[in-house]
Tab-separated table of C-alpha atoms in Angstrom:
chain	number	residue	atom	x	y	z
A	1	MET	CA	0.000	0.000	0.000
A	2	THR	CA	1.694	3.203	-1.152
A	3	PRO	CA	0.951	6.287	0.904
A	4	LEU	CA	-1.263	8.822	-0.822
A	5	LEU	CA	1.090	11.776	-0.825
A	6	THR	CA	3.815	10.321	-3.017
A	7	VAL	CA	3.944	10.651	-6.789
A	8	GLU	CA	2.763	7.044	-7.227
A	9	GLY	CA	-0.055	7.569	-4.729
A	10	LEU	CA	-1.295	10.715	-6.459
A	11	ALA	CA	-1.013	9.002	-9.826
A	12	GLY	CA	-3.179	6.191	-8.467
A	13	VAL	CA	-5.775	8.705	-7.279
A	14	VAL	CA	-5.796	10.299	-10.729
A	15	PHE	CA	-6.102	6.877	-12.344
A	16	PHE	CA	-9.127	5.962	-10.239
A	17	GLY	CA	-10.553	9.400	-10.914
A	18	PHE	CA	-10.460	8.660	-14.629
A	19	ILE	CA	-11.959	5.207	-14.077
A	20	LEU	CA	-14.826	6.780	-12.130
A	21	LEU	CA	-15.249	9.381	-14.881
A	22	ILE	CA	-15.518	6.638	-17.505
A	23	ILE	CA	-18.060	4.642	-15.485
A	24	PHE	CA	-20.088	7.742	-14.634
A	25	GLY	CA	-20.073	8.891	-18.262
A	26	ALA	CA	-21.125	5.451	-19.457
A	27	LEU	CA	-23.973	5.342	-16.928
A	28	VAL	CA	-25.167	8.772	-18.033
A	29	ALA	CA	-24.919	7.697	-21.672
A	30	THR	CA	-27.077	4.625	-21.129
A	31	ASN	CA	-29.579	5.955	-18.579
A	32	ALA	CA	-30.135	9.555	-19.690
A	33	VAL	CA	-33.681	10.843	-20.214
A	34	ASN	CA	-32.901	12.379	-23.601
A	35	LEU	CA	-30.461	11.871	-26.418
A	36	ILE	CA	-28.424	15.030	-26.010
A	37	ARG	CA	-27.634	14.226	-22.389
A	38	ALA	CA	-26.696	10.702	-23.440
A	39	VAL	CA	-24.225	12.103	-25.967
A	40	CYS	CA	-22.778	14.397	-23.303
A	41	GLY	CA	-22.305	11.339	-21.088
A	42	LEU	CA	-20.591	9.609	-23.983
A	43	ALA	CA	-18.282	12.611	-24.406
A	44	LEU	CA	-17.458	12.467	-20.693
A	45	CYS	CA	-16.691	8.764	-20.974
A	46	LEU	CA	-14.423	9.350	-23.991
A	47	VAL	CA	-12.561	12.138	-22.192
A	48	GLY	CA	-12.017	9.678	-19.348
A	49	VAL	CA	-10.534	7.198	-21.818
A	50	ALA	CA	-8.278	9.981	-23.107
A	51	GLY	CA	-7.182	10.521	-19.516
A	52	ILE	CA	-6.217	6.849	-19.303
A	53	TYR	CA	-4.134	7.240	-22.469
A	54	TYR	CA	-2.418	10.233	-20.900
A	55	PHE	CA	-1.861	8.193	-17.759
A	56	LEU	CA	-0.183	5.539	-19.925
A	57	GLN	CA	2.300	8.166	-21.194
A	58	SER	CA	0.694	8.583	-24.598
A	59	PRO	CA	-0.339	12.249	-24.672
A	60	PHE	CA	-0.551	12.140	-28.455
A	61	LEU	CA	-3.197	9.403	-28.385
A	62	ALA	CA	-5.008	11.192	-25.566
A	63	LEU	CA	-5.250	14.428	-27.539
A	64	MET	CA	-6.292	12.618	-30.704
A	65	GLN	CA	-9.003	10.883	-28.679
A	66	ILE	CA	-10.311	14.259	-27.482
A	67	LEU	CA	-9.993	15.907	-30.899
A	68	ILE	CA	-11.693	13.120	-32.832
A	69	TYR	CA	-14.202	11.600	-30.418
A	70	ALA	CA	-15.218	14.448	-28.108
A	71	GLY	CA	-14.574	17.224	-30.629
A	72	ALA	CA	-15.826	15.657	-33.836
A	73	VAL	CA	-17.886	12.489	-33.330
A	74	CYS	CA	-19.952	13.730	-30.386
A	75	VAL	CA	-20.506	17.096	-32.054
A	76	ALA	CA	-21.635	15.325	-35.226
A	77	ILE	CA	-24.082	13.178	-33.231
A	78	VAL	CA	-25.532	16.175	-31.367
A	79	PHE	CA	-25.770	18.081	-34.617
A	80	ALA	CA	-27.668	15.239	-36.273
A	81	VAL	CA	-30.023	14.904	-33.300
A	82	MET	CA	-30.723	18.638	-33.303
A	83	LEU	CA	-31.448	18.628	-37.042
A	84	ALA	CA	-33.707	15.595	-36.693
A	85	GLU	CA	-35.788	16.736	-33.720
A	86	PRO	CA	-35.209	20.375	-32.956
A	87	GLN	CA	-38.282	20.721	-30.771
A	88	GLY	CA	-37.935	20.634	-27.048
A	89	VAL	CA	-36.959	17.935	-24.636
A	90	GLN	CA	-38.334	14.580	-25.642
A	91	ARG	CA	-38.200	11.591	-23.376
A	92	LEU	CA	-36.788	8.455	-24.918
A	93	GLU	CA	-39.247	5.633	-25.489
A	94	ARG	CA	-38.995	2.733	-23.136
A	95	ALA	CA	-37.299	-0.177	-24.879
A	96	HIS	CA	-38.519	-3.772	-25.089
A	97	PRO	CA	-38.587	-5.395	-21.596
A	98	LEU	CA	-36.028	-7.984	-22.653
A	99	ALA	CA	-33.614	-5.394	-24.075
A	100	GLY	CA	-32.087	-4.474	-20.716
A	101	PRO	CA	-31.248	-8.004	-19.512
A	102	GLY	CA	-30.136	-8.964	-23.027
A	103	ALA	CA	-27.755	-6.017	-23.304
A	104	PHE	CA	-26.491	-6.761	-19.808
A	105	ALA	CA	-25.784	-10.366	-20.748
A	106	VAL	CA	-23.931	-9.362	-23.919
A	107	ALA	CA	-21.919	-6.748	-22.009
A	108	ALA	CA	-21.046	-9.273	-19.305
A	109	LEU	CA	-19.951	-11.769	-21.952
A	110	MET	CA	-17.769	-9.109	-23.620
A	111	THR	CA	-16.233	-8.101	-20.296
A	112	TRP	CA	-15.521	-11.726	-19.419
A	113	GLY	CA	-13.982	-12.393	-22.841
A	114	LEU	CA	-11.793	-9.281	-22.842
A	115	ALA	CA	-10.712	-9.827	-19.256
A	116	ALA	CA	-9.822	-13.472	-19.982
A	117	LEU	CA	-7.888	-12.389	-23.056
A	118	ALA	CA	-6.069	-9.627	-21.176
A	119	LEU	CA	-5.154	-11.892	-18.277
A	120	ARG	CA	-3.901	-14.783	-20.423
A	121	THR	CA	-1.822	-12.771	-22.887
A	122	SER	CA	1.845	-12.561	-21.957
A	123	TRP	CA	2.360	-8.806	-22.174
A	124	PRO	CA	5.833	-7.419	-22.941
A	125	GLU	CA	7.700	-5.862	-20.055
A	126	ALA	CA	6.219	-2.507	-19.062
A	127	ALA	CA	9.598	-0.775	-18.843
A	128	ALA	CA	10.357	-1.429	-22.497
A	129	ARG	CA	7.148	0.190	-23.650
A	130	VAL	CA	7.321	3.609	-22.033
A	131	ASN	CA	6.598	6.310	-24.632
A	132	ALA	CA	5.065	3.805	-27.035
A	133	GLY	CA	2.525	6.437	-28.022
A	134	ALA	CA	4.989	9.245	-28.652
A	135	LEU	CA	4.463	11.365	-31.734
A	136	GLU	CA	7.607	10.227	-33.562
A	137	ASP	CA	6.959	6.536	-32.928
A	138	VAL	CA	3.362	6.731	-34.105
A	139	GLY	CA	4.416	8.598	-37.237
A	140	ARG	CA	7.215	6.173	-38.019
A	141	ALA	CA	5.009	3.131	-37.451
A	142	MET	CA	2.307	4.560	-39.715
A	143	MET	CA	4.756	5.190	-42.534
A	144	THR	CA	6.584	1.846	-42.285
A	145	THR	CA	4.957	-1.095	-40.502
A	146	PHE	CA	1.337	-0.073	-41.003
A	147	VAL	CA	1.612	1.830	-44.263
A	148	VAL	CA	-0.867	-0.452	-46.068
A	149	SER	CA	-3.553	-0.014	-43.410
A	150	PHE	CA	-2.837	3.710	-43.401
A	151	GLU	CA	-3.423	3.900	-47.153
A	152	LEU	CA	-6.510	1.711	-46.852
A	153	ILE	CA	-7.981	4.069	-44.253
A	154	SER	CA	-7.437	7.031	-46.559
A	155	LEU	CA	-9.157	5.058	-49.316
A	156	ILE	CA	-12.148	4.443	-47.029
A	157	LEU	CA	-12.298	8.154	-46.217
A	158	LEU	CA	-12.169	8.997	-49.913
A	159	VAL	CA	-15.067	6.615	-50.583
A	160	ALA	CA	-16.998	8.216	-47.705
A	161	ILE	CA	-16.417	11.706	-49.117
A	162	LEU	CA	-17.495	10.628	-52.605
A	163	GLY	CA	-20.542	8.861	-51.191
A	164	SER	CA	-21.667	11.916	-49.229
A	165	LEU	CA	-21.128	14.082	-52.318
A	166	VAL	CA	-23.287	11.748	-54.401
A	167	LEU	CA	-26.037	11.748	-51.742
A	168	ALA	CA	-25.965	15.533	-51.401
A	169	ARG	CA	-26.078	16.008	-55.178
A	170	ARG	CA	-29.071	13.725	-55.524
A	171	GLY	CA	-30.909	15.688	-52.841
A	172	ARG	CA	-30.196	18.967	-54.576
A	173	ARG	CA	-31.658	17.951	-57.968
A	174	ARG	CA	-34.982	16.969	-56.468
B	1	MET	CA	10.722	17.314	-0.743
B	2	SER	CA	11.685	17.579	-4.381
B	3	GLU	CA	8.111	17.797	-5.650
B	4	LEU	CA	7.176	20.766	-3.478
B	5	PRO	CA	8.455	23.448	-5.924
B	6	GLU	CA	6.587	21.701	-8.739
B	7	ILE	CA	3.351	21.983	-6.781
B	8	PHE	CA	4.027	25.680	-6.199
B	9	ARG	CA	4.840	26.161	-9.877
B	10	VAL	CA	1.567	24.502	-10.892
B	11	LEU	CA	-0.430	26.595	-8.415
B	12	ALA	CA	1.279	29.776	-9.587
B	13	PHE	CA	0.475	28.985	-13.200
B	14	VAL	CA	-3.133	28.060	-12.427
B	15	GLY	CA	-3.582	31.365	-10.586
B	16	GLY	CA	-1.753	33.306	-13.270
B	17	ILE	CA	-3.747	31.809	-16.130
B	18	MET	CA	-7.074	32.370	-14.331
B	19	ALA	CA	-6.069	35.982	-13.680
B	20	LEU	CA	-4.982	36.419	-17.277
B	21	VAL	CA	-8.287	35.059	-18.619
B	22	GLY	CA	-10.237	37.423	-16.363
B	23	LEU	CA	-8.096	40.475	-16.997
B	24	ASN	CA	-7.978	39.731	-20.706
B	25	ALA	CA	-11.774	39.643	-20.866
B	26	ALA	CA	-12.051	42.884	-18.892
B	27	PHE	CA	-9.472	44.627	-21.059
B	28	SER	CA	-10.918	43.221	-24.299
B	29	VAL	CA	-14.447	44.350	-23.441
B	30	TRP	CA	-13.155	47.840	-22.692
B	31	LEU	CA	-11.036	47.853	-25.859
B	32	GLU	CA	-13.945	46.567	-27.928
B	33	ARG	CA	-16.223	49.339	-26.690
B	34	LYS	CA	-13.566	51.994	-27.212
B	35	VAL	CA	-12.707	50.741	-30.709
B	36	ALA	CA	-16.375	50.451	-31.643
B	37	GLY	CA	-16.994	53.926	-30.297
B	38	HIS	CA	-14.190	55.610	-32.171
B	39	ILE	CA	-14.964	53.780	-35.417
B	40	GLN	CA	-18.560	54.995	-35.166
B	41	ARG	CA	-17.472	58.541	-34.193
B	42	ARG	CA	-18.464	58.180	-30.560
B	43	ILE	CA	-16.046	58.124	-27.653
B	44	GLY	CA	-17.207	54.951	-25.940
B	45	PRO	CA	-17.173	54.455	-22.146
B	46	LYS	CA	-15.701	57.413	-20.273
B	47	GLU	CA	-17.399	57.769	-16.881
B	48	VAL	CA	-15.823	55.034	-14.714
B	49	GLY	CA	-12.175	55.835	-14.126
B	50	PRO	CA	-9.816	57.587	-16.565
B	51	PHE	CA	-10.868	56.812	-20.159
B	52	GLY	CA	-13.548	54.536	-18.704
B	53	ILE	CA	-10.912	51.912	-17.969
B	54	PHE	CA	-12.831	50.540	-14.956
B	55	GLN	CA	-16.047	50.142	-16.940
B	56	SER	CA	-15.466	46.380	-17.281
B	57	LEU	CA	-14.991	46.086	-13.525
B	58	ALA	CA	-18.356	47.762	-12.999
B	59	ASP	CA	-19.894	45.455	-15.622
B	60	GLY	CA	-18.382	42.436	-13.914
B	61	ILE	CA	-19.760	43.414	-10.507
B	62	LYS	CA	-23.158	44.001	-12.075
B	63	LEU	CA	-23.133	40.577	-13.769
B	64	MET	CA	-22.013	38.803	-10.608
B	65	SER	CA	-24.674	40.443	-8.446
B	66	LYS	CA	-27.490	39.274	-10.717
B	67	GLN	CA	-29.629	36.316	-9.789
B	68	LEU	CA	-29.025	33.153	-11.819
B	69	VAL	CA	-32.327	32.287	-13.440
B	70	VAL	CA	-32.851	28.909	-15.069
B	71	PRO	CA	-35.784	28.982	-17.499
B	72	ALA	CA	-38.579	26.637	-16.387
B	73	LYS	CA	-38.528	24.466	-19.521
B	74	ALA	CA	-34.774	24.459	-20.025
B	75	ASP	CA	-32.683	21.361	-19.417
B	76	PRO	CA	-31.277	22.351	-15.998
B	77	VAL	CA	-28.114	20.227	-16.188
B	78	LEU	CA	-27.014	21.153	-19.712
B	79	TYR	CA	-28.045	24.778	-19.183
B	80	ARG	CA	-25.761	25.133	-16.169
B	81	LEU	CA	-22.947	23.012	-17.595
B	82	ALA	CA	-22.514	24.811	-20.933
B	83	PRO	CA	-20.996	28.142	-19.703
B	84	ALA	CA	-18.665	26.247	-17.394
B	85	LEU	CA	-17.499	24.033	-20.258
B	86	THR	CA	-16.771	27.089	-22.439
B	87	MET	CA	-14.734	28.499	-19.597
B	88	ILE	CA	-12.876	25.209	-18.999
B	89	THR	CA	-11.816	24.920	-22.636
B	90	ALA	CA	-10.783	28.586	-22.735
B	91	VAL	CA	-8.591	28.176	-19.650
B	92	MET	CA	-7.109	24.841	-20.701
B	93	VAL	CA	-5.732	26.055	-24.016
B	94	PHE	CA	-3.662	28.654	-22.144
B	95	VAL	CA	-1.644	25.821	-20.600
B	96	VAL	CA	0.679	25.404	-23.582
B	97	ILE	CA	0.947	29.046	-24.737
B	98	PRO	CA	4.599	30.097	-24.281
B	99	PHE	CA	4.643	33.603	-22.788
B	100	GLY	CA	8.413	33.671	-22.534
B	101	PRO	CA	11.451	31.415	-22.931
B	102	ALA	CA	10.667	29.652	-19.657
B	103	LEU	CA	7.233	31.081	-18.949
B	104	VAL	CA	5.016	28.257	-20.132
B	105	ALA	CA	2.797	26.185	-17.863
B	106	ARG	CA	3.372	22.873	-19.637
B	107	ASP	CA	6.025	22.673	-22.332
B	108	ILE	CA	4.890	19.505	-24.116
B	109	ASN	CA	6.019	18.571	-27.602
B	110	ILE	CA	2.488	18.492	-29.029
B	111	GLY	CA	1.285	21.812	-27.688
B	112	LEU	CA	-0.223	22.845	-30.988
B	113	LEU	CA	-2.323	19.684	-31.098
B	114	LEU	CA	-3.494	20.260	-27.532
B	115	ILE	CA	-4.859	23.691	-28.413
B	116	PHE	CA	-6.894	22.338	-31.314
B	117	ALA	CA	-8.081	19.279	-29.407
B	118	ILE	CA	-9.364	21.309	-26.459
B	119	ALA	CA	-10.760	24.114	-28.594
B	120	SER	CA	-12.794	21.617	-30.618
B	121	VAL	CA	-14.657	20.681	-27.424
B	122	ASN	CA	-15.842	24.285	-27.165
B	123	VAL	CA	-18.314	23.589	-29.971
B	124	LEU	CA	-19.918	20.983	-27.739
B	125	ALA	CA	-20.415	23.702	-25.109
B	126	LEU	CA	-22.197	25.953	-27.615
B	127	LEU	CA	-24.417	23.034	-28.649
B	128	MET	CA	-25.226	22.184	-25.037
B	129	GLY	CA	-26.027	25.803	-24.232
B	130	GLY	CA	-28.133	26.277	-27.342
B	131	TRP	CA	-30.049	23.062	-26.928
B	132	GLY	CA	-30.299	23.199	-23.149
B	133	SER	CA	-31.961	26.640	-23.253
B	134	ASN	CA	-34.946	25.101	-25.045
B	135	ASN	CA	-35.300	28.168	-27.206
B	136	LYS	CA	-35.769	28.135	-30.986
B	137	TYR	CA	-33.345	30.987	-31.604
B	138	ALA	CA	-30.725	29.320	-29.470
B	139	VAL	CA	-31.076	26.007	-31.333
B	140	ILE	CA	-30.820	27.688	-34.749
B	141	SER	CA	-27.795	29.610	-33.554
B	142	ALA	CA	-26.109	26.506	-32.172
B	143	THR	CA	-26.538	24.578	-35.430
B	144	ARG	CA	-25.129	27.556	-37.327
B	145	ALA	CA	-22.176	27.849	-34.987
B	146	VAL	CA	-21.401	24.166	-35.425
B	147	SER	CA	-21.580	24.125	-39.219
B	148	GLN	CA	-19.353	27.193	-39.229
B	149	ASN	CA	-16.842	25.726	-36.798
B	150	VAL	CA	-16.653	22.426	-38.683
B	151	ALA	CA	-16.188	24.254	-41.983
B	152	TYR	CA	-13.398	26.521	-40.735
B	153	GLU	CA	-11.583	23.878	-38.722
B	154	VAL	CA	-10.572	22.162	-41.981
B	155	PRO	CA	-8.583	25.000	-43.659
B	156	MET	CA	-7.195	26.035	-40.269
B	157	LEU	CA	-5.812	22.581	-39.533
B	158	ILE	CA	-4.393	22.263	-43.064
B	159	THR	CA	-2.622	25.624	-42.637
B	160	VAL	CA	-1.302	24.503	-39.277
B	161	VAL	CA	0.010	21.288	-40.858
B	162	THR	CA	1.858	23.469	-43.381
B	163	MET	CA	3.415	25.428	-40.542
B	164	VAL	CA	4.369	22.241	-38.697
B	165	MET	CA	6.057	20.979	-41.858
B	166	ILE	CA	8.107	24.172	-42.156
B	167	ALA	CA	8.977	24.431	-38.471
B	168	GLY	CA	9.491	20.691	-38.018
B	169	SER	CA	7.912	20.748	-34.571
B	170	MET	CA	4.590	20.984	-32.756
B	171	ASN	CA	6.231	22.470	-29.677
B	172	LEU	CA	5.216	26.127	-29.602
B	173	ASN	CA	8.379	27.206	-27.797
B	174	THR	CA	10.550	25.531	-30.445
B	175	ILE	CA	8.584	27.279	-33.192
B	176	VAL	CA	9.076	30.638	-31.474
B	177	GLY	CA	12.765	29.868	-30.920
B	178	GLN	CA	13.280	29.533	-34.663
B	179	GLN	CA	12.066	33.091	-35.390
B	180	GLN	CA	14.738	35.137	-33.688
B	181	ASN	CA	14.339	38.413	-35.542
B	182	LEU	CA	12.076	40.160	-37.988
B	183	LEU	CA	13.625	38.513	-41.055
B	184	GLN	CA	13.076	35.015	-39.699
B	185	TRP	CA	9.370	35.419	-38.994
B	186	TYR	CA	7.306	32.755	-40.682
B	187	ILE	CA	4.986	35.317	-42.222
B	188	PHE	CA	7.665	36.188	-44.805
B	189	PRO	CA	7.804	34.156	-48.030
B	190	TRP	CA	11.569	33.514	-47.924
B	191	ASN	CA	11.239	31.367	-44.784
B	192	GLY	CA	10.142	28.086	-46.299
B	193	SER	CA	7.271	28.644	-48.676
B	194	LEU	CA	6.391	31.376	-51.176
B	195	LEU	CA	2.790	31.560	-50.024
B	196	LEU	CA	3.347	32.056	-46.296
B	197	PRO	CA	1.588	35.469	-46.212
B	198	VAL	CA	-1.473	33.779	-47.717
B	199	SER	CA	-1.201	31.086	-45.046
B	200	PHE	CA	-1.226	33.787	-42.388
B	201	LEU	CA	-4.298	35.368	-43.931
B	202	ILE	CA	-6.117	32.012	-44.082
B	203	PHE	CA	-5.169	31.245	-40.493
B	204	PHE	CA	-6.330	34.650	-39.295
B	205	VAL	CA	-9.660	34.476	-41.124
B	206	CYS	CA	-10.238	30.963	-39.773
B	207	ALA	CA	-9.352	32.064	-36.251
B	208	MET	CA	-11.914	34.856	-36.544
B	209	ALA	CA	-14.559	32.439	-37.800
B	210	GLU	CA	-13.739	29.790	-35.192
B	211	THR	CA	-14.210	32.283	-32.381
B	212	ASN	CA	-17.533	33.412	-33.911
B	213	ARG	CA	-16.407	36.982	-34.383
B	214	ALA	CA	-18.053	39.376	-36.826
B	215	PRO	CA	-18.251	39.382	-39.813
B	216	PHE	CA	-18.649	35.657	-39.114
B	217	ASP	CA	-20.819	35.952	-35.992
B	218	LEU	CA	-23.847	34.229	-37.502
B	219	GLY	CA	-24.165	32.305	-34.261
B	220	GLU	CA	-25.290	35.423	-32.448
B	221	ALA	CA	-26.714	37.478	-35.288
B	222	GLU	CA	-28.708	39.803	-33.050
B	223	SER	CA	-30.858	41.188	-35.860
B	224	GLU	CA	-32.356	37.747	-36.578
B	225	LEU	CA	-31.662	35.509	-33.565
B	226	VAL	CA	-31.985	37.909	-30.562
B	227	ALA	CA	-28.620	36.902	-29.090
B	228	GLY	CA	-27.973	33.435	-30.446
B	229	PHE	CA	-27.071	30.546	-28.192
B	230	HIS	CA	-26.920	32.732	-25.085
B	231	THR	CA	-30.382	34.252	-25.562
B	232	GLU	CA	-31.647	32.643	-22.353
B	233	TYR	CA	-28.572	33.345	-20.276
B	234	GLY	CA	-28.331	36.216	-17.822
B	235	GLY	CA	-25.937	37.248	-15.104
B	236	MET	CA	-22.747	35.306	-14.788
B	237	GLY	CA	-23.884	32.495	-17.137
B	238	PHE	CA	-23.767	35.073	-19.881
B	239	GLY	CA	-20.611	36.487	-18.324
B	240	LEU	CA	-18.849	33.123	-18.540
B	241	PHE	CA	-19.735	32.791	-22.232
B	242	PHE	CA	-18.184	36.207	-22.727
B	243	LEU	CA	-15.067	35.390	-20.711
B	244	GLY	CA	-14.707	32.215	-22.752
B	245	GLU	CA	-15.187	33.998	-26.058
B	246	TYR	CA	-12.560	36.617	-25.304
B	247	GLY	CA	-10.264	33.898	-23.986
B	248	HIS	CA	-10.573	32.085	-27.314
B	249	VAL	CA	-10.009	35.322	-29.260
B	250	PHE	CA	-6.848	35.911	-27.231
B	251	VAL	CA	-5.616	32.365	-27.824
B	252	GLY	CA	-6.347	32.582	-31.554
B	253	CYS	CA	-4.405	35.836	-31.874
B	254	ALA	CA	-1.610	34.586	-29.609
B	255	LEU	CA	-1.333	31.463	-31.747
B	256	ALA	CA	-1.179	33.568	-34.927
B	257	SER	CA	1.611	35.658	-33.430
B	258	ILE	CA	3.443	32.546	-32.217
B	259	LEU	CA	3.236	30.728	-35.543
B	260	PHE	CA	3.860	33.659	-37.857
B	261	LEU	CA	5.114	36.695	-35.924
B	262	GLY	CA	7.769	35.294	-33.626
B	263	GLY	CA	5.800	35.080	-30.350
B	264	TRP	CA	7.829	36.396	-27.435
B	265	GLN	CA	10.862	37.196	-29.628
B	266	CYS	CA	11.623	40.850	-30.305
B	267	PRO	CA	11.654	41.868	-33.990
B	268	PHE	CA	15.062	43.494	-33.497
B	269	GLY	CA	16.546	41.100	-30.992
B	270	TRP	CA	16.182	43.250	-27.835
B	271	LEU	CA	14.815	41.913	-24.568
B	272	PRO	CA	12.652	38.984	-25.633
B	273	GLY	CA	9.839	38.335	-23.206
B	274	ILE	CA	6.164	38.291	-22.345
B	275	HIS	CA	5.631	41.951	-23.298
B	276	TRP	CA	6.342	41.239	-26.982
B	277	LEU	CA	3.817	38.380	-27.097
B	278	LEU	CA	1.179	40.542	-25.396
B	279	LEU	CA	1.918	43.466	-27.720
B	280	LYS	CA	1.636	41.361	-30.888
B	281	THR	CA	-1.422	39.533	-29.591
B	282	TYR	CA	-3.298	42.681	-28.673
B	283	LEU	CA	-2.394	44.261	-32.006
B	284	LEU	CA	-4.054	41.274	-33.677
B	285	VAL	CA	-6.996	41.497	-31.249
B	286	PHE	CA	-7.326	45.141	-32.285
B	287	VAL	CA	-7.376	44.080	-35.946
B	288	VAL	CA	-10.102	41.534	-35.141
B	289	MET	CA	-12.198	44.298	-33.565
B	290	TRP	CA	-11.440	46.698	-36.405
B	291	VAL	CA	-12.713	44.106	-38.894
B	292	ARG	CA	-15.786	43.481	-36.760
B	293	TRP	CA	-16.859	47.119	-36.743
B	294	THR	CA	-15.970	47.702	-40.393
B	295	TYR	CA	-17.536	44.821	-42.285
B	296	PRO	CA	-21.229	43.897	-42.222
B	297	ARG	CA	-22.212	40.369	-41.254
B	298	THR	CA	-22.033	37.801	-44.058
B	299	THR	CA	-24.821	35.392	-44.883
B	300	LEU	CA	-24.616	31.748	-43.821
B	301	TYR	CA	-24.165	30.531	-47.402
B	302	GLY	CA	-21.534	33.168	-48.111
B	303	LEU	CA	-19.715	32.062	-45.005
B	304	LEU	CA	-19.769	28.356	-45.838
B	305	ASN	CA	-18.893	28.980	-49.487
B	306	LEU	CA	-15.897	31.072	-48.444
B	307	SER	CA	-14.603	28.164	-46.432
B	308	TRP	CA	-15.299	25.221	-48.731
B	309	LYS	CA	-14.761	26.895	-52.096
B	310	VAL	CA	-11.935	29.343	-51.346
B	311	LEU	CA	-10.050	28.614	-48.142
B	312	VAL	CA	-9.941	24.803	-48.347
B	313	PRO	CA	-8.630	24.637	-51.958
B	314	PHE	CA	-6.120	27.420	-51.292
B	315	SER	CA	-4.820	25.878	-48.097
B	316	LEU	CA	-4.503	22.472	-49.789
B	317	ALA	CA	-2.606	24.063	-52.686
B	318	ILE	CA	-0.272	25.787	-50.226
B	319	LEU	CA	0.248	22.489	-48.424
B	320	VAL	CA	1.261	20.717	-51.652
B	321	LEU	CA	3.452	23.627	-52.767
B	322	THR	CA	5.165	23.818	-49.383
B	323	ALA	CA	5.803	20.080	-49.389
B	324	ALA	CA	7.332	20.327	-52.854
B	325	MET	CA	9.486	23.335	-51.909
B	326	LEU	CA	10.705	21.673	-48.725
B	327	LYS	CA	11.611	18.575	-50.738
B	328	VAL	CA	13.434	20.499	-53.476
B	329	PHE	CA	15.347	23.102	-51.418
């Protein structure tokens, strides 16, 4: 048991703070009375995940997480919701009675599977992987080891852009 | 006991940044009213203190003494959270701004990325405020603000990528360190790419649009939308939105002066320090206000067309040209 007022102790407090943030955000996201609040909970949860990345010495990944998920994905979702139902606060419909237990079962199965996987894998030594998420390493890995996946992702984005252009064009002619 | 000074350093920076955000807002409001006044052939505030310099203080006390009213049909959580979130993002981006050679709260090597990551969350605050108020004007304004922010983030980030390619670093202090005198400023075309002045212009226009300043202030177009996303806010809720907005204007201008105008470096090599950054930043802030009171508000389509049809192609062309020039020379 490390005392609280050392660097390790404070780091542990911060770590559990982020864990609590993630759980709280996830609970808000699943139990909120309306969609916008749910998205805000999701954003909170994603910021918590970014905090975990930062805790794992990968500030680059943490900032990308905030920029892309909290800054872009959540904003896009809220934007879509506001365009779809701009009027007032609407309560979400109650789902099918079996949906809750079903989702719980699936989530429990996922947790069990991931935990089993994480516990059985022989992870490399922690000391050798400090700074694994540094800017230079990510850049180098993207341009060498993972260059094919990198190019494939840009292809997917290109297809997405073309697809949205086609959809928008079709809407305009009508 | 080795971590004790670090704690003190952190506390000093937290206090200093909070004070700077507050003072900056007070000064900017006063400057805005003075600039607006003189441009419209009035003299602006003059009663409170010499040249009305304490007018913002009086405004602040007035705002703080007002009762916080939450509209009955508003979403109480989102309504209260939104101004605080604006304020949080505005304060957090100050963390990596280098005010002097050693005067930076957190000198991380991806400072530039941090500013854009945190600032992109500010849009979420506008959305929450606009939607949480449960007011039609506020919702329209929030959707406008978002489409505008998304549109202008693209050319801004492309321009920033160009600058990162030229400077070879995302550390703001390193970028400033490379521009030691007037001739080495990145605004001049002989420092890497022929089109650097155009890059500066694109960056500045985008910074103005990102902070929802006129002529791009469609989010709060008062002639059509009452006051935009903060229609329902009064007292310090409104005050926090204002503090946040001026904080973002300051950061945008400070970033422009860091990337293109040498930050805390003196143009002639004398006494580098915080005063040069503040001087350059407030000159740019003055230009932002000058533009606001000179140009009429654009339309939404004009605004979006400017971004997607002019700024994005130009910034992409500059990116390609800069890459080619860096490869050749």
